[in-house]
Amino acid sequence: MAHQDLQLLSHDCGDCPIRHRAVCARCEADELARLEQIKYYRSYQAGQTVVWSGDRMDFVASVVSGIATLTQTMEDGRRQMVGLLLPSDFVGRPGRAQAAYDVTATTDLVMCCFRKKPFEEMMVATPHIAQRLLEMTLDELDAAREWMLLLGRKTAREKIASLLAIIARRDASLKLRAAKGKLAFDLPLTREEMADYLGLTLETVSRQMSALKRDMVIGLEGKRHVMVPDFDKLLEETGDDSDGGFLV
Amino acid sequence: MAHQDLQLLSHDCGDCPIRHRAVCARCEADELARLEQIKYYRSYQAGQTVVWSGDRMDFVASVVSGIATLTQTMEDGRRQMVGLLLPSDFVGRPGRAQAAYDVTATTDLVMCCFRKKPFEEMMVATPHIAQRLLEMTLDELDAAREWMLLLGRKTAREKIASLLAIIARRDASLKLRAAKGKLAFDLPLTREEMADYLGLTLETVSRQMSALKRDMVIGLEGKRHVMVPDFDKLLEETGDDSDGGFLV
DNA sequence: CGCAGAATTGATACATCTCAAGCTGGGTGG
DNA sequence: CCACCCAGCTTGAGATGTATCAATTCTGCG
């Protein structure tokens, strides 16, 4: 576990890679200092479960590095992913004692955890945290609604293209590039996880990946590395408005 | 427009039917007084569009009475409902200039609107508003995630049963009763709106309604009035955990 | 009464699921 | 170092649930 060292390290918030995007983004130096007192790092290996739905949860956290998923499971085993958590994303709900979803690390994962009680107290005392959390929650709600359109109305091919576009965009933003023209990235999800994200079976995911490859929309190197010769062409396959809605 | 009169009426917040549930729920008397200064009522007839996606939106609002929907539409006309707004629900996003979704009144609708600029200023000044809005947004996010499970993994029959259960529960809570045993309510949505909610076609909605009626899970009086002889039996059809998750 | 919108019902098409059989590549133990 | 193994993935064939297209039937209302 390469990140194990982080677990004990009292990492300085000033150097934190997600400092400017996480729930603490708006905090002043003194507020950060107080957060430092209630925070601790935890690491998880790819595949590990972070919390089970229904479990008591006495912390909230920010994803520092790696990717986690939120999933719901029905009695008969049908599964639907309902959240994809990337670095800087927030986990947990202030004021709630039990987890509502399964949280799983899909890659090696490092989280910056805050003990819930003191965090909740800080939320009341320091509006900067509550303000930022509201903003992040509203963004998540927008993403969830986009996702609902995908689940309810898009075809399998459109779903796959949409997911690839989302991952490509996020990868580009991480590399501080614009998502356009020719690009390439690694899929952080297995076919089955993609299926759970998209409301499909893994076989359908596989078939549509092959179809997009056959139609030269994407190239594949191994199972995980995706090459996109023309990002606009991929976007055309998503079914979304071409003039990508940029709403402030 | 029967409600036009309300539009000018400077209604007293103290008498407001949604006083204890809306975004203003936590406000003190002096805070309410300031809200009163920036608020105004607007009424819409059933079927009217409140705002179009992409339109400039210079207010945020609470639904006072009636029902509104949030929908997204794809270029080729496919539509997905992404929000169902009931009395006390909040419309609009502080800090965003343009509407992200179409908002439509499905019944006659009265909204309590706040001019956006002063509302945003109040949000900063009075934490009670921001706190309540965060709480409401987190609830909406949970609802959206439940909805994602429905869209991605449930069968048509389960979708219909789930929607009926949701409406039954909400109707019961409005009448201050528990949702159990025998109950009855009016559908606030047309078959087409139900279809847009559920990611189905209206024909499939109609067929599954007929099937649930045939199987004595529900009774129908006219198209809109639904009778449920045994709420538990309806819940069994939703596919959800029987021990309905009650997460604080 | 008769019309228009809403809903139901039927017949058929089709996308996706299901079940099943191989394939692939990376790791492991002999 | 090779053979094997296994999880992850691909591909195929057939089943099935929902969409589509089309024809009625309701229902409320002018």
Short mmCIF file of C-alpha atoms (C1' of nucleotides) in Angstrom, two decimals, chain A residues 155-156 199-201 203-204 207, chain C residues 15-20 24-25:
data_model
loop_
_atom_site.label_atom_id
_atom_site.label_comp_id
_atom_site.label_asym_id
_atom_site.label_seq_id
_atom_site.Cartn_x
_atom_site.Cartn_y
_atom_site.Cartn_z
CA THR A 155 -29.67 4.38 -25.59
CA ALA A 156 -26.88 2.01 -24.58
CA GLY A 199 -28.03 0.90 -15.74
CA LEU A 200 -26.90 -1.74 -18.25
CA THR A 201 -25.49 -5.26 -18.12
CA GLU A 203 -22.33 -7.63 -21.73
CA THR A 204 -24.11 -4.66 -23.26
CA ARG A 207 -20.73 -4.85 -26.99
"C1'" DA C 15 -33.03 -3.01 -28.00
"C1'" DT C 16 -31.29 -4.96 -24.28
"C1'" DC C 17 -31.03 -8.93 -21.19
"C1'" DT C 18 -29.96 -13.66 -20.27
"C1'" DC C 19 -27.55 -17.71 -20.64
"C1'" DA C 20 -23.58 -19.83 -22.39
"C1'" DT C 24 -7.04 -12.72 -23.03
"C1'" DG C 25 -3.45 -11.26 -20.19
#
